[in-house]
């Protein structure tokens, strides 16, 4: 459940608003050179322009509402699960093609299990080896995924 | 009779040996993820999408559909036995189902839930078959103008009827639309927001986005909460309910089925709305409402029937009009597109074997669920003993491999990583990611139909209001949006949603 602490600003609204404004501004910038055209003869830039402006409007609306009204405080971010899971995915992307699926799987699982304090290496490592074997069997042997098993 | 021929065609497709196997596989996977809290059907379907590539379209859809309704089914098992809803849709089943289990009537509750689900599934299959024909005839009259209005209605209705703040959901739809625009513009060949990255020229794959937002983001947020201890005990016996139980449950089953069938068709209705509405209805019309929450059998039968009926009828907009009713149906559309089938009003006439095969397979799948579930309950319950600390690294790994597998591209893995971070951010600030997925999948069609409509009318926006079908659809949109502003609806909606969270 959400915490009962309230703060002077609605941070949920404010952060969402800022996020939308940033995305809209980025999109408007990235599509600034596209031909917009008009409704009867739409250019490639027509829809991106319309959608980005809509997003910008929503973003400003949430920013304004967030500043004016009080809201629920956001629960504090816990870095451990966030970083461990993201790092696990990152390490998979870095190693899968170079070191092969077998090694990448073990590294990914071990790294991911750092997300919780309950994990113990004595349990995690054998489990990772088991999963790696299962993944190689399932994805490479059965589903014929074209990724190397071992480093090449 | 057309309807009969269609159902026969569907049955002959669904009963082909490999389709039967895929259906069984789908409902088994679905039940498993339904039982396990912490993994929903959306990331599972996203995860399995790449591997349906090699299957024929009907087989792929049959399996993916099986996962969806299998999950609804599995969720109720854990709700009854351990008071842990495997899926949001089975939250209400906890109330009376677990209470029955505490009184030693777990077997009866499980059997009633299974029978109610099967009954509702059977009726809903017929409802789909009957409704599909007129809808698809209507759909053939659709031009780009009507289709655009229909897409708008689908998006707006999905937002209005679903969870969460409407304004935020609308913003999320726009965000999804924007992401859907990434890639080479079909008509001019200009690159849009590709930032010089070759992998982006075909547009963003929605699988890594769905897995990042729904799968990984959810896992990170789950890990922040302290682990729950679950106690699994009690032998399940007396699986055959008594006559008195059946007599008490049957009217609730009927009402639940009717309610679920109607609510399921509505966009955004999907999984959560029908069981809650059914529970409220049963409580309201009961002679002695105080029995509810203390093991009333109607409180299990009604919501379970509504739940299953709704899960199935939510396929109607998808199969007849190509409009997804919720994020999961959006993934189904993606599955069709990966198979090279353009979803839309023409799908029923062009792919009758596929559409009717999927419809018939739902009935077959429900029968399978009834047969495999009651004897196998011990197995499903023992799955709950797998601790989350082992479960989630496995999910992370399979998400990585699955995402890589769609196009053998590491870019998609990086994209998933980014979406996981964004998904976590969305959870933190209390924004539902489902509308984003709808926008992403429907975005390209929305633009294409708008472009064609504007070409037809020479840039005159009035065309959307001068054509009767389109005007009607937009009128519904206007009514929906206006209704939201009225204080009575606002209050009721808030109350209804508060009850369901």
CSV table of N, CA and C in Angstrom, one decimal, chain A residues 11-13 15-16 19-20 23 27 30-31 34 39-48 51-52 54-55 58 61-62 65 74-78 81-82 85-86 88-90 92-94 96-97 101 104-105 108-109 112-113 115-116 118-120 123 127 131-132 134-135 138-139 143 145-147, chain B residues 51 165 167-168 170-172 174-175 177-178 181 185 187-188 190-193 195 216 219-220 223-225 227 389-394 396-398 400-402 404-406 408-410 413-414 416-417 420-422 424-431 443 446-447 450-451 454-455 458-459 461 501:
chain,number,residue,atom,x,y,z
A,11,UNK,N,4.7,14.7,-6.1
A,11,UNK,CA,5.9,14.4,-6.9
A,11,UNK,C,5.6,13.4,-8.0
A,12,UNK,N,4.6,12.5,-7.8
A,12,UNK,CA,4.2,11.6,-8.8
A,12,UNK,C,3.9,12.3,-10.1
A,13,UNK,N,3.0,13.3,-9.9
A,13,UNK,CA,2.5,14.1,-11.1
A,13,UNK,C,3.7,14.9,-11.7
A,15,UNK,N,7.0,14.4,-11.5
A,15,UNK,CA,8.0,13.6,-12.2
A,15,UNK,C,7.5,13.1,-13.6
A,16,UNK,N,6.2,12.7,-13.6
A,16,UNK,CA,5.7,12.2,-14.8
A,16,UNK,C,5.6,13.3,-15.8
A,19,UNK,N,9.0,14.1,-17.2
A,19,UNK,CA,9.4,13.0,-18.1
A,19,UNK,C,8.7,13.2,-19.5
A,20,UNK,N,7.4,13.5,-19.4
A,20,UNK,CA,6.7,13.7,-20.7
A,20,UNK,C,7.3,14.9,-21.5
A,23,UNK,N,10.5,13.9,-23.1
A,23,UNK,CA,10.3,13.0,-24.2
A,23,UNK,C,9.8,13.9,-25.4
A,27,UNK,N,11.6,14.4,-29.0
A,27,UNK,CA,11.0,14.0,-30.2
A,27,UNK,C,10.8,15.2,-31.2
A,30,UNK,N,14.2,15.8,-32.6
A,30,UNK,CA,14.7,14.7,-33.5
A,30,UNK,C,13.9,14.8,-34.9
A,31,UNK,N,12.7,15.3,-34.9
A,31,UNK,CA,12.0,15.3,-36.1
A,31,UNK,C,11.9,16.7,-36.7
A,34,UNK,N,11.9,17.0,-40.6
A,34,UNK,CA,11.0,16.2,-41.4
A,34,UNK,C,9.9,17.1,-42.0
A,39,UNK,N,-2.9,18.4,-43.6
A,39,UNK,CA,-3.7,17.2,-43.4
A,39,UNK,C,-4.0,16.5,-44.7
A,40,UNK,N,-4.3,17.2,-45.8
A,40,UNK,CA,-4.6,16.5,-47.0
A,40,UNK,C,-3.4,15.8,-47.6
A,41,UNK,N,-2.2,16.2,-47.3
A,41,UNK,CA,-1.0,15.6,-47.9
A,41,UNK,C,0.0,15.6,-46.8
A,42,UNK,N,-0.2,14.5,-45.9
A,42,UNK,CA,0.7,14.4,-44.7
A,42,UNK,C,2.1,14.1,-45.1
A,43,UNK,N,3.0,14.8,-44.5
A,43,UNK,CA,4.4,14.4,-44.6
A,43,UNK,C,4.8,13.5,-43.5
A,44,UNK,N,6.1,13.1,-43.5
A,44,UNK,CA,6.5,12.1,-42.5
A,44,UNK,C,6.5,12.8,-41.1
A,45,UNK,N,6.6,14.1,-41.1
A,45,UNK,CA,6.7,14.8,-39.8
A,45,UNK,C,5.4,15.1,-39.2
A,46,UNK,N,4.2,14.9,-39.9
A,46,UNK,CA,2.9,15.3,-39.5
A,46,UNK,C,2.5,14.7,-38.1
A,47,UNK,N,2.5,13.3,-38.1
A,47,UNK,CA,2.1,12.6,-36.9
A,47,UNK,C,3.0,12.9,-35.7
A,48,UNK,N,4.4,12.8,-36.0
A,48,UNK,CA,5.3,13.0,-34.8
A,48,UNK,C,5.0,14.4,-34.2
A,51,UNK,N,1.6,14.3,-32.3
A,51,UNK,CA,1.7,13.5,-31.0
A,51,UNK,C,2.6,14.2,-30.0
A,52,UNK,N,3.8,14.7,-30.5
A,52,UNK,CA,4.7,15.3,-29.5
A,52,UNK,C,4.1,16.6,-28.9
A,54,UNK,N,1.0,17.0,-28.3
A,54,UNK,CA,0.0,16.5,-27.4
A,54,UNK,C,0.7,16.1,-26.1
A,55,UNK,N,1.8,15.4,-26.2
A,55,UNK,CA,2.6,14.9,-25.1
A,55,UNK,C,3.1,16.1,-24.3
A,58,UNK,N,0.3,17.5,-22.2
A,58,UNK,CA,0.0,16.7,-21.0
A,58,UNK,C,1.1,16.9,-20.0
A,61,UNK,N,0.7,20.1,-18.2
A,61,UNK,CA,-0.4,19.9,-17.3
A,61,UNK,C,-0.1,19.2,-16.0
A,62,UNK,N,0.6,18.1,-16.2
A,62,UNK,CA,1.0,17.4,-14.9
A,62,UNK,C,2.0,18.1,-14.1
A,65,UNK,N,-0.1,20.7,-12.2
A,65,UNK,CA,-0.9,20.1,-11.2
A,65,UNK,C,0.0,19.6,-10.0
A,74,UNK,N,6.7,9.6,-2.7
A,74,UNK,CA,7.1,8.4,-3.5
A,74,UNK,C,8.0,7.5,-2.5
A,75,UNK,N,7.7,6.2,-2.5
A,75,UNK,CA,8.5,5.3,-1.7
A,75,UNK,C,10.0,5.4,-2.1
A,76,UNK,N,10.9,5.4,-1.1
A,76,UNK,CA,12.3,5.5,-1.5
A,76,UNK,C,12.7,4.4,-2.4
A,77,UNK,N,13.6,4.8,-3.3
A,77,UNK,CA,14.2,3.8,-4.3
A,77,UNK,C,15.2,3.0,-3.6
A,78,UNK,N,15.1,1.6,-3.8
A,78,UNK,CA,16.1,0.8,-3.2
A,78,UNK,C,17.0,0.4,-4.4
A,81,UNK,N,18.0,-4.0,-5.8
A,81,UNK,CA,17.3,-4.8,-6.8
A,81,UNK,C,17.4,-4.1,-8.2
A,82,UNK,N,17.3,-2.8,-8.2
A,82,UNK,CA,17.3,-2.0,-9.5
A,82,UNK,C,18.6,-2.3,-10.2
A,85,UNK,N,19.3,-6.1,-11.2
A,85,UNK,CA,18.6,-6.7,-12.4
A,85,UNK,C,19.1,-6.0,-13.7
A,86,UNK,N,19.2,-4.7,-13.6
A,86,UNK,CA,19.7,-4.0,-14.8
A,86,UNK,C,21.1,-4.5,-15.2
A,88,UNK,N,22.4,-7.4,-14.6
A,88,UNK,CA,22.3,-8.7,-15.2
A,88,UNK,C,21.9,-8.7,-16.6
A,89,UNK,N,20.9,-7.8,-17.0
A,89,UNK,CA,20.5,-7.7,-18.4
A,89,UNK,C,21.7,-7.2,-19.2
A,90,UNK,N,22.4,-6.2,-18.7
A,90,UNK,CA,23.5,-5.6,-19.4
A,90,UNK,C,24.6,-6.6,-19.6
A,92,UNK,N,24.3,-9.7,-19.9
A,92,UNK,CA,23.9,-10.7,-20.9
A,92,UNK,C,24.2,-10.1,-22.3
A,93,UNK,N,23.8,-8.8,-22.5
A,93,UNK,CA,24.0,-8.2,-23.8
A,93,UNK,C,25.5,-8.1,-24.1
A,94,UNK,N,26.3,-7.9,-23.1
A,94,UNK,CA,27.7,-7.8,-23.4
A,94,UNK,C,28.4,-9.2,-23.7
A,96,UNK,N,26.7,-12.4,-24.4
A,96,UNK,CA,26.0,-13.5,-25.1
A,96,UNK,C,26.7,-13.9,-26.4
A,97,UNK,N,27.0,-12.9,-27.3
A,97,UNK,CA,27.6,-13.3,-28.6
A,97,UNK,C,29.1,-13.6,-28.5
A,101,UNK,N,26.2,-18.7,-25.0
A,101,UNK,CA,25.1,-18.7,-24.1
A,101,UNK,C,25.4,-19.3,-22.8
A,104,UNK,N,27.3,-16.8,-20.6
A,104,UNK,CA,26.4,-15.7,-20.4
A,104,UNK,C,25.3,-16.0,-19.4
A,105,UNK,N,24.7,-17.1,-19.5
A,105,UNK,CA,23.6,-17.5,-18.7
A,105,UNK,C,24.0,-17.6,-17.2
A,108,UNK,N,24.6,-14.1,-15.9
A,108,UNK,CA,23.4,-13.3,-15.7
A,108,UNK,C,22.6,-13.7,-14.5
A,109,UNK,N,22.5,-15.0,-14.3
A,109,UNK,CA,21.7,-15.5,-13.2
A,109,UNK,C,22.4,-15.2,-11.8
A,112,UNK,N,22.0,-11.5,-11.3
A,112,UNK,CA,20.6,-11.1,-10.9
A,112,UNK,C,20.2,-11.5,-9.5
A,113,UNK,N,20.8,-12.6,-9.0
A,113,UNK,CA,20.4,-13.1,-7.7
A,113,UNK,C,21.0,-12.2,-6.6
A,115,UNK,N,20.2,-9.3,-6.4
A,115,UNK,CA,19.1,-8.3,-6.2
A,115,UNK,C,18.5,-8.5,-4.8
A,116,UNK,N,18.6,-9.7,-4.2
A,116,UNK,CA,18.0,-9.8,-2.9
A,116,UNK,C,19.1,-10.3,-1.9
A,118,UNK,N,18.6,-12.4,0.3
A,118,UNK,CA,18.4,-13.8,0.7
A,118,UNK,C,19.3,-14.8,-0.1
A,119,UNK,N,19.8,-14.3,-1.2
A,119,UNK,CA,20.6,-15.2,-2.1
A,119,UNK,C,21.9,-15.7,-1.4
A,120,UNK,N,22.2,-16.9,-1.6
A,120,UNK,CA,23.5,-17.4,-1.1
A,120,UNK,C,24.2,-18.0,-2.3
A,123,UNK,N,24.0,-21.7,-3.0
A,123,UNK,CA,22.8,-22.1,-3.7
A,123,UNK,C,22.7,-21.6,-5.1
A,127,UNK,N,22.5,-23.5,-9.1
A,127,UNK,CA,21.2,-23.2,-9.7
A,127,UNK,C,21.5,-22.6,-11.1
A,131,UNK,N,20.3,-23.9,-14.7
A,131,UNK,CA,19.6,-23.0,-15.7
A,131,UNK,C,20.3,-22.9,-17.0
A,132,UNK,N,21.6,-22.7,-16.9
A,132,UNK,CA,22.4,-22.5,-18.1
A,132,UNK,C,22.3,-23.7,-19.0
A,134,UNK,N,19.8,-25.9,-19.0
A,134,UNK,CA,18.4,-25.9,-19.5
A,134,UNK,C,18.3,-25.0,-20.6
A,135,UNK,N,18.8,-23.8,-20.5
A,135,UNK,CA,18.7,-22.7,-21.5
A,135,UNK,C,19.3,-23.2,-22.8
A,138,UNK,N,17.1,-26.0,-24.3
A,138,UNK,CA,15.8,-25.5,-24.8
A,138,UNK,C,16.0,-24.6,-26.0
A,139,UNK,N,16.9,-23.5,-25.8
A,139,UNK,CA,16.9,-22.5,-26.9
A,139,UNK,C,17.8,-22.9,-28.1
A,143,UNK,N,14.9,-25.0,-29.9
A,143,UNK,CA,14.4,-23.9,-30.7
A,143,UNK,C,15.3,-23.3,-31.7
A,145,UNK,N,18.1,-21.5,-31.7
A,145,UNK,CA,18.4,-20.0,-31.7
A,145,UNK,C,19.9,-19.9,-32.2
A,146,UNK,N,20.2,-19.1,-33.2
A,146,UNK,CA,21.5,-19.0,-33.7
A,146,UNK,C,22.5,-18.2,-32.8
A,147,UNK,N,22.8,-18.7,-31.7
A,147,UNK,CA,23.8,-18.0,-30.8
A,147,UNK,C,24.8,-19.1,-30.4
B,51,UNK,N,9.0,-17.5,-30.2
B,51,UNK,CA,9.1,-18.9,-30.6
B,51,UNK,C,7.8,-19.4,-31.3
B,165,UNK,N,-5.5,6.7,-13.3
B,165,UNK,CA,-5.9,8.0,-13.7
B,165,UNK,C,-6.1,8.1,-15.2
B,167,UNK,N,-6.3,10.8,-17.2
B,167,UNK,CA,-5.4,11.7,-17.8
B,167,UNK,C,-4.0,11.1,-18.0
B,168,UNK,N,-3.5,10.4,-17.0
B,168,UNK,CA,-2.2,9.8,-17.2
B,168,UNK,C,-2.2,8.7,-18.2
B,170,UNK,N,-4.2,8.5,-20.8
B,170,UNK,CA,-4.2,9.2,-22.2
B,170,UNK,C,-2.8,9.6,-22.6
B,171,UNK,N,-2.1,10.2,-21.6
B,171,UNK,CA,-0.7,10.6,-21.9
B,171,UNK,C,0.1,9.3,-22.3
B,172,UNK,N,-0.1,8.2,-21.6
B,172,UNK,CA,0.6,7.0,-21.9
B,172,UNK,C,0.3,6.5,-23.3
B,174,UNK,N,-0.5,8.4,-25.9
B,174,UNK,CA,0.3,9.2,-26.8
B,174,UNK,C,1.7,8.8,-26.8
B,175,UNK,N,2.3,8.5,-25.6
B,175,UNK,CA,3.7,8.0,-25.6
B,175,UNK,C,3.9,6.8,-26.4
B,177,UNK,N,2.0,5.9,-29.0
B,177,UNK,CA,1.8,6.3,-30.4
B,177,UNK,C,3.2,6.9,-30.9
B,178,UNK,N,3.8,7.7,-30.0
B,178,UNK,CA,5.1,8.3,-30.4
B,178,UNK,C,6.1,7.2,-30.7
B,181,UNK,N,5.9,5.5,-33.9
B,181,UNK,CA,6.2,6.2,-35.1
B,181,UNK,C,7.7,6.0,-35.5
B,185,UNK,N,9.3,6.0,-42.4
B,185,UNK,CA,7.9,6.3,-42.7
B,185,UNK,C,7.5,5.5,-44.0
B,187,UNK,N,5.2,5.8,-46.3
B,187,UNK,CA,4.8,6.5,-47.5
B,187,UNK,C,5.9,7.4,-48.1
B,188,UNK,N,6.8,8.0,-47.3
B,188,UNK,CA,7.8,8.9,-47.8
B,188,UNK,C,9.2,8.3,-47.8
B,190,UNK,N,11.1,8.5,-45.4
B,190,UNK,CA,12.0,9.3,-44.5
B,190,UNK,C,12.2,8.5,-43.2
B,191,UNK,N,13.4,8.7,-42.6
B,191,UNK,CA,13.7,8.0,-41.3
B,191,UNK,C,13.2,8.9,-40.2
B,192,UNK,N,12.4,8.4,-39.3
B,192,UNK,CA,11.9,9.2,-38.2
B,192,UNK,C,12.5,8.7,-36.9
B,193,UNK,N,13.1,9.6,-36.2
B,193,UNK,CA,13.6,9.3,-34.8
B,193,UNK,C,14.5,8.0,-34.8
B,195,UNK,N,17.8,8.0,-35.1
B,195,UNK,CA,19.1,8.5,-34.6
B,195,UNK,C,20.2,7.7,-35.2
B,216,UNK,N,10.3,-7.1,-16.3
B,216,UNK,CA,11.5,-6.7,-15.5
B,216,UNK,C,11.2,-5.6,-14.5
B,219,UNK,N,9.5,-7.0,-11.6
B,219,UNK,CA,10.4,-7.8,-10.8
B,219,UNK,C,11.1,-6.9,-9.8
B,220,UNK,N,11.7,-5.9,-10.4
B,220,UNK,CA,12.5,-4.9,-9.5
B,220,UNK,C,11.6,-4.4,-8.4
B,223,UNK,N,10.9,-7.0,-5.7
B,223,UNK,CA,12.0,-7.3,-4.8
B,223,UNK,C,12.2,-6.3,-3.7
B,224,UNK,N,11.6,-5.1,-3.9
B,224,UNK,CA,11.7,-4.1,-2.9
B,224,UNK,C,10.8,-4.4,-1.7
B,225,UNK,N,9.7,-5.2,-2.0
B,225,UNK,CA,8.8,-5.5,-0.9
B,225,UNK,C,9.4,-6.7,-0.1
B,227,UNK,N,9.8,-10.3,1.5
B,227,UNK,CA,9.2,-11.5,1.0
B,227,UNK,C,8.1,-12.0,2.0
B,389,UNK,N,13.4,-16.1,-4.7
B,389,UNK,CA,14.8,-15.7,-4.9
B,389,UNK,C,15.4,-16.6,-6.0
B,390,UNK,N,14.8,-17.8,-6.2
B,390,UNK,CA,15.3,-18.6,-7.3
B,390,UNK,C,14.5,-18.3,-8.6
B,391,UNK,N,13.2,-18.0,-8.4
B,391,UNK,CA,12.4,-17.8,-9.6
B,391,UNK,C,12.8,-16.6,-10.4
B,392,UNK,N,13.1,-15.4,-9.7
B,392,UNK,CA,13.2,-14.2,-10.5
B,392,UNK,C,14.5,-14.2,-11.3
B,393,UNK,N,15.7,-14.8,-10.9
B,393,UNK,CA,16.8,-14.8,-11.8
B,393,UNK,C,16.5,-15.6,-13.0
B,394,UNK,N,15.8,-16.7,-12.9
B,394,UNK,CA,15.4,-17.5,-14.0
B,394,UNK,C,14.6,-16.7,-15.0
B,396,UNK,N,14.6,-13.4,-15.3
B,396,UNK,CA,15.5,-12.4,-16.0
B,396,UNK,C,16.2,-13.1,-17.1
B,397,UNK,N,16.8,-14.2,-16.9
B,397,UNK,CA,17.5,-14.9,-17.9
B,397,UNK,C,16.7,-15.2,-19.1
B,398,UNK,N,15.5,-15.8,-18.9
B,398,UNK,CA,14.6,-16.1,-20.0
B,398,UNK,C,14.2,-14.9,-20.8
B,400,UNK,N,16.0,-12.2,-21.2
B,400,UNK,CA,17.1,-11.8,-22.0
B,400,UNK,C,17.2,-12.7,-23.3
B,401,UNK,N,17.1,-14.0,-23.1
B,401,UNK,CA,17.3,-14.9,-24.2
B,401,UNK,C,16.1,-14.7,-25.2
B,402,UNK,N,14.9,-14.6,-24.6
B,402,UNK,CA,13.7,-14.5,-25.5
B,402,UNK,C,13.8,-13.2,-26.3
B,404,UNK,N,16.4,-11.5,-27.2
B,404,UNK,CA,17.5,-11.7,-28.2
B,404,UNK,C,16.9,-12.5,-29.3
B,405,UNK,N,16.1,-13.5,-29.0
B,405,UNK,CA,15.6,-14.5,-30.0
B,405,UNK,C,14.7,-13.9,-31.1
B,406,UNK,N,14.0,-12.7,-30.8
B,406,UNK,CA,13.1,-12.2,-31.8
B,406,UNK,C,13.8,-11.9,-33.1
B,408,UNK,N,17.5,-12.0,-33.2
B,408,UNK,CA,18.9,-12.2,-33.0
B,408,UNK,C,19.6,-10.9,-32.8
B,409,UNK,N,19.1,-10.0,-32.2
B,409,UNK,CA,19.8,-8.7,-32.1
B,409,UNK,C,20.0,-8.3,-30.6
B,410,UNK,N,21.2,-8.0,-30.3
B,410,UNK,CA,21.6,-7.5,-29.0
B,410,UNK,C,21.0,-6.1,-28.7
B,413,UNK,N,18.1,-6.4,-26.6
B,413,UNK,CA,18.3,-6.6,-25.2
B,413,UNK,C,18.6,-5.3,-24.5
B,414,UNK,N,19.4,-4.4,-25.1
B,414,UNK,CA,19.6,-3.1,-24.6
B,414,UNK,C,18.3,-2.3,-24.5
B,416,UNK,N,15.4,-3.5,-24.0
B,416,UNK,CA,14.7,-4.1,-22.9
B,416,UNK,C,15.2,-3.5,-21.6
B,417,UNK,N,16.5,-3.4,-21.5
B,417,UNK,CA,17.1,-2.9,-20.3
B,417,UNK,C,16.6,-1.4,-20.0
B,420,UNK,N,13.1,-1.6,-18.9
B,420,UNK,CA,13.0,-2.1,-17.5
B,420,UNK,C,13.2,-0.9,-16.5
B,421,UNK,N,14.1,0.0,-16.8
B,421,UNK,CA,14.4,1.1,-16.0
B,421,UNK,C,13.1,2.1,-16.0
B,422,UNK,N,12.6,2.3,-17.2
B,422,UNK,CA,11.5,3.2,-17.4
B,422,UNK,C,10.2,2.5,-16.7
B,424,UNK,N,10.2,0.6,-14.2
B,424,UNK,CA,10.4,0.7,-12.7
B,424,UNK,C,10.0,2.2,-12.3
B,425,UNK,N,10.4,3.1,-13.1
B,425,UNK,CA,10.1,4.5,-12.9
B,425,UNK,C,8.5,4.7,-12.9
B,426,UNK,N,7.9,4.1,-13.9
B,426,UNK,CA,6.4,4.2,-14.0
B,426,UNK,C,5.7,3.6,-12.7
B,427,UNK,N,6.3,2.5,-12.2
B,427,UNK,CA,5.7,1.9,-11.0
B,427,UNK,C,5.8,2.8,-9.8
B,428,UNK,N,7.0,3.4,-9.8
B,428,UNK,CA,7.3,4.3,-8.7
B,428,UNK,C,6.4,5.5,-8.6
B,429,UNK,N,6.1,6.1,-9.8
B,429,UNK,CA,5.3,7.2,-9.9
B,429,UNK,C,3.8,6.9,-10.1
B,430,UNK,N,3.5,5.6,-10.0
B,430,UNK,CA,2.1,5.2,-10.0
B,430,UNK,C,1.4,5.4,-11.4
B,431,UNK,N,2.1,5.0,-12.5
B,431,UNK,CA,1.4,5.1,-13.8
B,431,UNK,C,1.3,3.7,-14.4
B,443,UNK,N,-0.5,2.4,-33.2
B,443,UNK,CA,0.0,3.7,-33.7
B,443,UNK,C,0.1,3.7,-35.2
B,446,UNK,N,-3.2,3.6,-36.9
B,446,UNK,CA,-3.9,4.9,-36.7
B,446,UNK,C,-3.4,5.9,-37.7
B,447,UNK,N,-2.1,6.0,-37.9
B,447,UNK,CA,-1.5,7.0,-38.8
B,447,UNK,C,-1.9,6.7,-40.2
B,450,UNK,N,-5.6,7.4,-40.8
B,450,UNK,CA,-5.8,8.9,-40.8
B,450,UNK,C,-5.3,9.5,-42.2
B,451,UNK,N,-4.2,9.0,-42.6
B,451,UNK,CA,-3.7,9.5,-43.9
B,451,UNK,C,-4.6,9.2,-45.0
B,454,UNK,N,-7.8,11.3,-44.9
B,454,UNK,CA,-7.5,12.6,-45.2
B,454,UNK,C,-7.4,12.8,-46.8
B,455,UNK,N,-6.8,11.7,-47.4
B,455,UNK,CA,-6.6,11.8,-48.8
B,455,UNK,C,-8.0,11.7,-49.5
B,458,UNK,N,-9.8,15.0,-48.9
B,458,UNK,CA,-9.1,16.2,-49.3
B,458,UNK,C,-8.8,17.1,-48.1
B,459,UNK,N,-8.4,16.5,-47.0
B,459,UNK,CA,-8.0,17.2,-45.8
B,459,UNK,C,-9.1,17.8,-45.0
B,461,UNK,N,-11.6,17.6,-42.1
B,461,UNK,CA,-11.8,16.8,-40.9
B,461,UNK,C,-13.3,16.4,-40.7
B,501,UNK,N,-8.2,-2.7,-5.8
B,501,UNK,CA,-6.7,-2.6,-5.6
B,501,UNK,C,-6.3,-3.1,-4.2
